[in-house]
Short mmCIF file of C-alpha atoms and ligand atoms in Angstrom, two decimals:
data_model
loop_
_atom_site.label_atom_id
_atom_site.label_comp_id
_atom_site.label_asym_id
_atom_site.label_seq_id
_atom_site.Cartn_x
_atom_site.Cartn_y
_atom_site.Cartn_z
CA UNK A 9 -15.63 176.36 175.59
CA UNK A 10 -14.28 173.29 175.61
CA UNK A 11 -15.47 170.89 172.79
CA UNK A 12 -12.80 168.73 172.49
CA UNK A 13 -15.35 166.45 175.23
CA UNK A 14 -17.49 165.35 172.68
CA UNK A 15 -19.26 161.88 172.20
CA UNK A 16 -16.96 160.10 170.06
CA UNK A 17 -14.26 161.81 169.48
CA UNK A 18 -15.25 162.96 165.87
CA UNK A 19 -15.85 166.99 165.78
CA UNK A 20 -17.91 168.72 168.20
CA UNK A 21 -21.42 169.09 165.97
CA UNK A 22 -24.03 171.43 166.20
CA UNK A 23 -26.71 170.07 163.53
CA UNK A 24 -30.55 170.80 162.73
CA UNK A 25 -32.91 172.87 160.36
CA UNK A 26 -31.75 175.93 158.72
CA UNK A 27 -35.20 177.26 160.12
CA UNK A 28 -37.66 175.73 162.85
CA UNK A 29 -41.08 174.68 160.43
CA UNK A 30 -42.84 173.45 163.11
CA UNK A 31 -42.66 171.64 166.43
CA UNK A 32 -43.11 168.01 165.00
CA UNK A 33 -40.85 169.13 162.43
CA UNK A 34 -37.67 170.03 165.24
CA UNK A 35 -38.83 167.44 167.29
CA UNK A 36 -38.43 164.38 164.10
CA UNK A 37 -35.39 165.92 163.37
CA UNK A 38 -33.69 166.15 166.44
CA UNK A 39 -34.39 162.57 167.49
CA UNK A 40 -33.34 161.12 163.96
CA UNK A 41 -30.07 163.18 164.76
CA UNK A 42 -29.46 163.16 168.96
CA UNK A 43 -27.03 160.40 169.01
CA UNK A 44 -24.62 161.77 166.47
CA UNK A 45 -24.86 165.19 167.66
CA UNK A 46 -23.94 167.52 170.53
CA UNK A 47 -26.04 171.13 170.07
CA UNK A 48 -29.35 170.64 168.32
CA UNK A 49 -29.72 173.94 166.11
CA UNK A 50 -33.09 175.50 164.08
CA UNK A 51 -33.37 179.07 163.48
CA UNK A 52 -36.09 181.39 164.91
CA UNK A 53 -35.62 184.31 163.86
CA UNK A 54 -34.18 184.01 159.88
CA UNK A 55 -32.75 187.47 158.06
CA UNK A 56 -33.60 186.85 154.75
CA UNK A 57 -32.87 188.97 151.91
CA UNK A 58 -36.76 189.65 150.31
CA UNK A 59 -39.41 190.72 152.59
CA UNK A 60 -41.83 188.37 151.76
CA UNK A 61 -40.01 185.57 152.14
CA UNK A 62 -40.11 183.16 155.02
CA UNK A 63 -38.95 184.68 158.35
CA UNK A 64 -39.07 182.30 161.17
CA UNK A 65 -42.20 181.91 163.92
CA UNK A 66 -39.61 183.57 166.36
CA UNK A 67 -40.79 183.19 169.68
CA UNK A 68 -43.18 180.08 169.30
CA UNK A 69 -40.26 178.24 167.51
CA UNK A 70 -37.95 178.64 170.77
CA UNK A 71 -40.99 177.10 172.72
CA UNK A 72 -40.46 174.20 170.43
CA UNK A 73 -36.76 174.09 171.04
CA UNK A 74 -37.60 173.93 175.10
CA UNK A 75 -39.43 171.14 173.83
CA UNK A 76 -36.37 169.20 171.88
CA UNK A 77 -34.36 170.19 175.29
CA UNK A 78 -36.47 168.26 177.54
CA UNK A 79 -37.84 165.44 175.43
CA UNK A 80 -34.30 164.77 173.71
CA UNK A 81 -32.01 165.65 176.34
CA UNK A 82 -29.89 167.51 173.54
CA UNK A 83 -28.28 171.04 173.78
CA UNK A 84 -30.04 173.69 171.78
CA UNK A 85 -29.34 176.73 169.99
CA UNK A 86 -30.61 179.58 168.09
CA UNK A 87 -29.75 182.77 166.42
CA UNK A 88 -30.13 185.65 168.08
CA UNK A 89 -30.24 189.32 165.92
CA UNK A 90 -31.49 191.88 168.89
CA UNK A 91 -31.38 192.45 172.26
CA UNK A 92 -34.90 191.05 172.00
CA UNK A 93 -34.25 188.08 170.90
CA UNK A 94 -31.55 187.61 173.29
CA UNK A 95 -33.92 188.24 176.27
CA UNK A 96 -36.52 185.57 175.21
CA UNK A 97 -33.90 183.04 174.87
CA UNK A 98 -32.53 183.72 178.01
CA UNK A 99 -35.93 183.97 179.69
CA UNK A 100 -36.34 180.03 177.75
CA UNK A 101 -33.09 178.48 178.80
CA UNK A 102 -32.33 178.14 175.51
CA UNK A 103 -28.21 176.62 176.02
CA UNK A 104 -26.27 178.58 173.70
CA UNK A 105 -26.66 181.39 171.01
CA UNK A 106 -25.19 182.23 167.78
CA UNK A 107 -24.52 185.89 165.77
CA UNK A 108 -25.10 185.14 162.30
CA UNK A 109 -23.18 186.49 159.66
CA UNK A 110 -25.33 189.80 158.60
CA UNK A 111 -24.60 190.58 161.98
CA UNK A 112 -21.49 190.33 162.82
CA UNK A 113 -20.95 192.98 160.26
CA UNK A 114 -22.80 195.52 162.09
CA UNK A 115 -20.76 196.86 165.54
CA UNK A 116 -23.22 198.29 166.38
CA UNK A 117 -25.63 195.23 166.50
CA UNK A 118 -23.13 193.60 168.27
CA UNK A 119 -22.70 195.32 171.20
CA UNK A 120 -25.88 195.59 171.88
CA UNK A 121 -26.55 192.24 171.63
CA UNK A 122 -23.27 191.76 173.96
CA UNK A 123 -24.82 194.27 176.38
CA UNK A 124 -28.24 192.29 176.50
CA UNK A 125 -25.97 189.30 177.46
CA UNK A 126 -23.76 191.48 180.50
CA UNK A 127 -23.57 189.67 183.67
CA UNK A 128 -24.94 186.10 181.92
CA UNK A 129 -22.48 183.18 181.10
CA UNK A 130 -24.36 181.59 177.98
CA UNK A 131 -21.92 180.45 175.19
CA UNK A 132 -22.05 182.26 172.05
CA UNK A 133 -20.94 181.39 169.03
CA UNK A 134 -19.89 184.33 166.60
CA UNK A 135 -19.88 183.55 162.91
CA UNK A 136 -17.73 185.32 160.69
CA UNK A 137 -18.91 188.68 159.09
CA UNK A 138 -20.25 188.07 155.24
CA UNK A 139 -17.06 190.13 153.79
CA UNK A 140 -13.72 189.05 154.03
CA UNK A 141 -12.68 191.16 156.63
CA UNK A 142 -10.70 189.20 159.68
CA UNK A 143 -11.22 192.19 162.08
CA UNK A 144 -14.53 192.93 162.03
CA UNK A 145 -14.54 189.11 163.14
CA UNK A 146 -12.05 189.67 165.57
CA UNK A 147 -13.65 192.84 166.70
CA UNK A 148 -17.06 191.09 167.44
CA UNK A 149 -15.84 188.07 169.60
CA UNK A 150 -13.58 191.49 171.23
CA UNK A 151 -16.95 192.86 172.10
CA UNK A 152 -18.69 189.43 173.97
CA UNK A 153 -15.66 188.93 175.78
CA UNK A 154 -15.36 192.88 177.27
CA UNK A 155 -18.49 192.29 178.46
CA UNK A 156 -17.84 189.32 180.31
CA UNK A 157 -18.76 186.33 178.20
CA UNK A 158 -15.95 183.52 178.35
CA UNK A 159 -17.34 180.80 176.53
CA UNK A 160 -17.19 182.30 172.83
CA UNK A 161 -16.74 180.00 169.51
CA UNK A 162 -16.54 181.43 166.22
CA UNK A 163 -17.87 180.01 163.42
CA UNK A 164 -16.48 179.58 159.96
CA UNK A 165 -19.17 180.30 157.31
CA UNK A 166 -17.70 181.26 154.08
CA UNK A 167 -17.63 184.74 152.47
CA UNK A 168 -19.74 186.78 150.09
CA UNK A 169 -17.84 187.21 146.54
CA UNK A 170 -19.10 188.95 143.65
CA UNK A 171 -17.44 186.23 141.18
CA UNK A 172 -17.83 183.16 143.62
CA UNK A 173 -19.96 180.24 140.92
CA UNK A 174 -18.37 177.13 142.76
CA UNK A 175 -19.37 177.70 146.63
CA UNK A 176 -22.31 179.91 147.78
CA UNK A 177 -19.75 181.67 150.25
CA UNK A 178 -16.21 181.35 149.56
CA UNK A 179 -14.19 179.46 152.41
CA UNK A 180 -11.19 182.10 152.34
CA UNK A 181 -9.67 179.67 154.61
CA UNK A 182 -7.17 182.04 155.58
CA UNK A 183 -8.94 183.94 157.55
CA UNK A 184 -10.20 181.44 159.80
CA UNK A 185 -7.10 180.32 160.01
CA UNK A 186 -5.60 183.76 160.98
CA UNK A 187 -8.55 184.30 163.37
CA UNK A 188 -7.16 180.63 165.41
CA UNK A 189 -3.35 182.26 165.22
CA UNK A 190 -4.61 186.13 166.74
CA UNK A 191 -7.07 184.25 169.41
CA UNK A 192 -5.72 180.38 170.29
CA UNK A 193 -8.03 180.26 172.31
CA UNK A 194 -11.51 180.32 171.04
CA UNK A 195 -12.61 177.18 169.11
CA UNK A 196 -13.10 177.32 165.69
CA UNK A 197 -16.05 175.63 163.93
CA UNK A 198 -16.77 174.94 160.33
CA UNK A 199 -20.63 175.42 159.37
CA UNK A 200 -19.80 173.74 155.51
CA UNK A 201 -23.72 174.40 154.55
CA UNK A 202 -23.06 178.08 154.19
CA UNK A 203 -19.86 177.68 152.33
CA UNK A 204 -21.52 174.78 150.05
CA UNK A 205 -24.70 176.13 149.49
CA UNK A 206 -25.14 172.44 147.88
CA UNK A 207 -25.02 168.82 148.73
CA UNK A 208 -22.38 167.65 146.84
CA UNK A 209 -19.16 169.22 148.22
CA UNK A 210 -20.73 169.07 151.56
CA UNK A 211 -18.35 166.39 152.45
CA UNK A 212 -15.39 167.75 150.76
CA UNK A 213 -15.12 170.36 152.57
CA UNK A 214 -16.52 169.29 156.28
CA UNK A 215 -13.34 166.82 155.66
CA UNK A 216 -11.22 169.52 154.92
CA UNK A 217 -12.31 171.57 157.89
CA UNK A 218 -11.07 168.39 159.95
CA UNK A 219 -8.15 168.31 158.02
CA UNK A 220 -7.36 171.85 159.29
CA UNK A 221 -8.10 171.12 162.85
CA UNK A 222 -10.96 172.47 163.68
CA UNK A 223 -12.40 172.07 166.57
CA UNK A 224 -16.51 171.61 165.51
CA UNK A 225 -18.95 171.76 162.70
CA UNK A 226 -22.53 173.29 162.06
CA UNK A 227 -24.54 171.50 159.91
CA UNK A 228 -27.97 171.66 158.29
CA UNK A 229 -30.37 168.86 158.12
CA UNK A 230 -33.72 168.57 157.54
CA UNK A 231 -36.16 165.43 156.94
CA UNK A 232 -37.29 166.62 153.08
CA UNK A 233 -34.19 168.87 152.10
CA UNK A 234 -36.00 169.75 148.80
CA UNK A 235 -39.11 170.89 151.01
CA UNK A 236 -37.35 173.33 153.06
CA UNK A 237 -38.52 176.75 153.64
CA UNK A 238 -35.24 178.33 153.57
CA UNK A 239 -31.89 176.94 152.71
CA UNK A 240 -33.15 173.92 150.81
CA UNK A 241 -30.52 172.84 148.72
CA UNK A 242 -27.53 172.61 150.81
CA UNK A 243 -30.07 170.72 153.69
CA UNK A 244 -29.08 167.01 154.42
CA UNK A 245 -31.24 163.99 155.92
CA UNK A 246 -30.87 162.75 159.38
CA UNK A 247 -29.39 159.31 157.62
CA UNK A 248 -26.96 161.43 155.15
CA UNK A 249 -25.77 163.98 157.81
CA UNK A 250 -24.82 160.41 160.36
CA UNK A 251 -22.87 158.70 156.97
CA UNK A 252 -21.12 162.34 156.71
CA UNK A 253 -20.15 162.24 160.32
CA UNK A 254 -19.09 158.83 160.14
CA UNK A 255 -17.43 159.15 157.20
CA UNK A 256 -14.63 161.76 158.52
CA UNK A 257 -11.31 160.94 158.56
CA UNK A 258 -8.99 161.73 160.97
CA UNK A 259 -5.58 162.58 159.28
CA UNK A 260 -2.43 161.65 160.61
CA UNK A 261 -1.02 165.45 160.49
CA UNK A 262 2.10 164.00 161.95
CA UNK A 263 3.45 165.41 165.41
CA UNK A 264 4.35 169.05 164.61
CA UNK A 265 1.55 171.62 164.89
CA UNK A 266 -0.43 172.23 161.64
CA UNK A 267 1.34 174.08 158.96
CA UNK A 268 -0.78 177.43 159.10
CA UNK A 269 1.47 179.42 157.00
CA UNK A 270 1.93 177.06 154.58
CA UNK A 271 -2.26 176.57 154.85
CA UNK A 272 -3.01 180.43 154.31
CA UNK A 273 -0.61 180.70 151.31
CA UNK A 274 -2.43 177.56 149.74
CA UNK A 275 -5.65 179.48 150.53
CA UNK A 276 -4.40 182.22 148.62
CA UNK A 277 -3.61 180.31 145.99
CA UNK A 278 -6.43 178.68 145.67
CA UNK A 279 -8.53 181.75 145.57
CA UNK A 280 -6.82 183.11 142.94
CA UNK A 281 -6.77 180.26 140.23
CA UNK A 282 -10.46 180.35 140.97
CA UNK A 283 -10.55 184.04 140.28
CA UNK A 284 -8.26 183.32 137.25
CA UNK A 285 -10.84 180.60 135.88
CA UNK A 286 -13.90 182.87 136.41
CA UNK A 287 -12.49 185.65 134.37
CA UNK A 288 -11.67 183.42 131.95
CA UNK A 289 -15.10 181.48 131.68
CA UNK A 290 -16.69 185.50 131.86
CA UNK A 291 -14.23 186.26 129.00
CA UNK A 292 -15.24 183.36 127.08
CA UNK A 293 -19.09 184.62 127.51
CA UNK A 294 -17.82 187.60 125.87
CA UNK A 295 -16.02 186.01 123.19
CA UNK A 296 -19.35 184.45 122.18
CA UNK A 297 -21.28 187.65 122.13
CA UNK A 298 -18.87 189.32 119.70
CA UNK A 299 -19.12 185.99 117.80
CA UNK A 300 -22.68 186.30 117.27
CA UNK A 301 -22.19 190.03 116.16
CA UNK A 302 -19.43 189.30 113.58
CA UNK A 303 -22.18 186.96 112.32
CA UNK A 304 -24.84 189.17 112.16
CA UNK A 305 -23.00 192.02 110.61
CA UNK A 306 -20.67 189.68 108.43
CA UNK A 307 -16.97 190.65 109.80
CA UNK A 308 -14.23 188.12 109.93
CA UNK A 309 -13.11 186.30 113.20
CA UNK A 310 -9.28 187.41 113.15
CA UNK A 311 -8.82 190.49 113.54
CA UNK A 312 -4.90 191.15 113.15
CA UNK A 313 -4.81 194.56 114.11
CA UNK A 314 -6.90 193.70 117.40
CA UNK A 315 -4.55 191.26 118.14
CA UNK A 316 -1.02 192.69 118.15
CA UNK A 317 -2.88 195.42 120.51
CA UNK A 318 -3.42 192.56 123.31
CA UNK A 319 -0.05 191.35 122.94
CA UNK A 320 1.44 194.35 122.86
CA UNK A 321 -0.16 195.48 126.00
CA UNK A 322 0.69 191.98 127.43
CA UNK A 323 4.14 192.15 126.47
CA UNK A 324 4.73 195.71 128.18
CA UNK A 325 2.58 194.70 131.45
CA UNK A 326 4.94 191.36 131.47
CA UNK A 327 8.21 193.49 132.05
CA UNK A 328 6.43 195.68 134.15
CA UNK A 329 5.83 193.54 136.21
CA UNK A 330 9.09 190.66 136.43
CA UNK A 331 6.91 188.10 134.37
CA UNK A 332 9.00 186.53 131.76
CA UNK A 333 7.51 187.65 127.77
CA UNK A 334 7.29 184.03 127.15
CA UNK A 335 5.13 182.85 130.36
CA UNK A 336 2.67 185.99 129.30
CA UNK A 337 2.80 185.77 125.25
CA UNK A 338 2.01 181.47 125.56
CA UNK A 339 -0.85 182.25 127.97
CA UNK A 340 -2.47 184.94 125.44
CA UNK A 341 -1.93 182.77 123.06
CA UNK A 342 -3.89 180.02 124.32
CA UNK A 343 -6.68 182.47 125.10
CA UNK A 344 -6.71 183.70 121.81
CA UNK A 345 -7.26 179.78 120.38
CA UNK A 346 -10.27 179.08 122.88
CA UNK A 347 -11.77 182.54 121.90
CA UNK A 348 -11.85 182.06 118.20
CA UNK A 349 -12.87 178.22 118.82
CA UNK A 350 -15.95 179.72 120.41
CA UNK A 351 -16.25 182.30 118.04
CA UNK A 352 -16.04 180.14 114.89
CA UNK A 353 -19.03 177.40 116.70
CA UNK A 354 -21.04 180.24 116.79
CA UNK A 355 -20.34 181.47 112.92
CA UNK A 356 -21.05 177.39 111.57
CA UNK A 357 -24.10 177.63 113.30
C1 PEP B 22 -28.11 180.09 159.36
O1 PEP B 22 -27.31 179.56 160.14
O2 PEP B 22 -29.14 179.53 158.96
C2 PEP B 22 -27.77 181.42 158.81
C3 PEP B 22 -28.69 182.31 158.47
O3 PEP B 22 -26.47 181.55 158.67
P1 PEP B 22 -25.52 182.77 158.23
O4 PEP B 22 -25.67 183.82 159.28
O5 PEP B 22 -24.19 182.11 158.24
O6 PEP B 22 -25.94 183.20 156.86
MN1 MN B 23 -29.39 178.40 156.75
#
């Protein structure tokens, strides 16, 4: 696939709906957005996590993205789940097709998807699997290509984690970045709504997704974000998606190739002091609860014996594990403080 061809030079951008409402709906939206975008996207069929909720008007919405094609001139694209739904897309000219993430989990699913698709050269886009797992991933775009597809993308959606409270999917972005390293040459595309989950960081991280080189984005937008059926809050306007696009920066990343390694590790990182503020913002939670029993059953906040148990135990797992007894005592200690702070605003109350 070759999506360095775009436009104007920004990313290659697929943009449109989480989920095809209605035909004037796709067809507002894709106008508003044509000129600032290369793949018009709305989803057909949606997998959504309660039964009752919204699912998608499947094969009357891909009549309506026929209509976008031929009334916009723009590129579309849907998610495809089955064999089924591959075969009425096909059968629709719909331009390219994307795996979505509950998918690519499933081998199974895959390849018979990738079967449905043998002897047809449609591009496919494969986002990454909901877990963190680089090789189920790998293993999927495997699959499409065995069979014959060439054009493949993959796209970059962010990960389920049980502790995740800043993104709705955590970017991990060191497995995308692994993914580029083990396969150069399939594109790699950032879809930041997935990761965000929310407006606000939207742009953050579509910026750092440029900043990393990638070669496209995925974005959702949708005339009355707040009035979507699925996906509302991390849905843009036409108007705010354009000032996003516009707003991107290209970095001057100097000569040399990107530093990957140094990239992943920084991922790493990252994920980590995130996992190290979690716990302590759950431990603080828990800090408050005892607080409100000391209260209740009138015991005092310091408990001495309590605490020359933790340090103890810190002090042992410190040399255990080449951490100096300073670096490990300093950081209990400062726990300690914050957790009888909390404890004593719930006793004055
Ligand atoms: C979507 O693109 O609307 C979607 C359902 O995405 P994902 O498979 O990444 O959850
Ligand atoms: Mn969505």
């Amino acid at each position: 696939m070759n999506l360095k061809n775009n436009i104007n030079k920004k990313p290659y951008v697929i943009a449109g709906p989480c989920s095809a409402e209605s035909e004037s709906q796709v067809l507002k939206i894709a106008n508003d957005i044509k000129l600032v975008t290369d793949v018009f996207r709305a989803g057909a069929w949606k997998p959504r996590t309660n039964p009752n909720a919204f699912e998608g008007y499947g094969e009357i919405a891909v009549k309506w993205l026929q209509k976008v094609q031929s009334t916009t001139g723009l590129k579309v694209s849907t998610e495809v789940a089955t064999p089924k739904h591959v075969e009425i897309c096909l059968k629709a000219g719909i331009d390219m097709l994307w795996i979505g993430a509950r998918t690519t989990v499933n081998p199974f699913y895959v390849q018979e998807i990738a079967e449905a698709l043998k002897g047809i050269d449609v591009p496919v886009f494969v986002k990454n699997p909901i877990n963190p797992e680089l090789n189920l991933w790998i293993g999927a775009i495997e699959r499409l290509k065995d069979i014959g597809i060439h054009d493949i993308a993959a796209i970059h959606r962010g990960f389920s984690y049980l502790e995740e409270k800043y993104y709705r999917n955590r970017p991990q972005w060191q497995i995308p970045i692994a993914l580029r390293q083990e396969m150069p040459d399939v594109p790699m595309i950032c879809d930041p709504s997935h990761i965000c989950g929310r407006r606000d960081i939207l742009e953050a991280v579509s910026q750092k997704a440029y900043d990393l080189d990638f070669d496209g984005l995925m974005i959702e937008s949708h005339i009355t974000p707040d009035g979507a059926w699925t996906d509302s809050s991390q849905q843009i306007t036409p108007e705010v998606y354009a000032l996003l696009i516009d707003n991107l920066v290209r970095r001057d990343v100097g000569t040399g190739p990107l530093p990957s390694e140094l990239e992943m590790l920084r991922s790493e990182v990252t994920n980590i002091d995130e996992d190290i503020l979690n716990l302590l913002s759950d431990r603080m939670e828990i800090a408050r609860k005892i607080g409100k029993f000391k209260k209740a059953n009138n015991i005092s906040i310091f408990q001495k014996v309590r605490w020359a148990e933790i340090m103890e135990k810190g002090k042992k797992f410190a040399e255990k594990n080449d951490l100096s007894e300073e670096f490990v005592v300093k950081h209990f200690e400062g726990i300690h403080d914050e957790s009888i702070n909390q404890q004593e605003k719930i006793m004055k109350r």
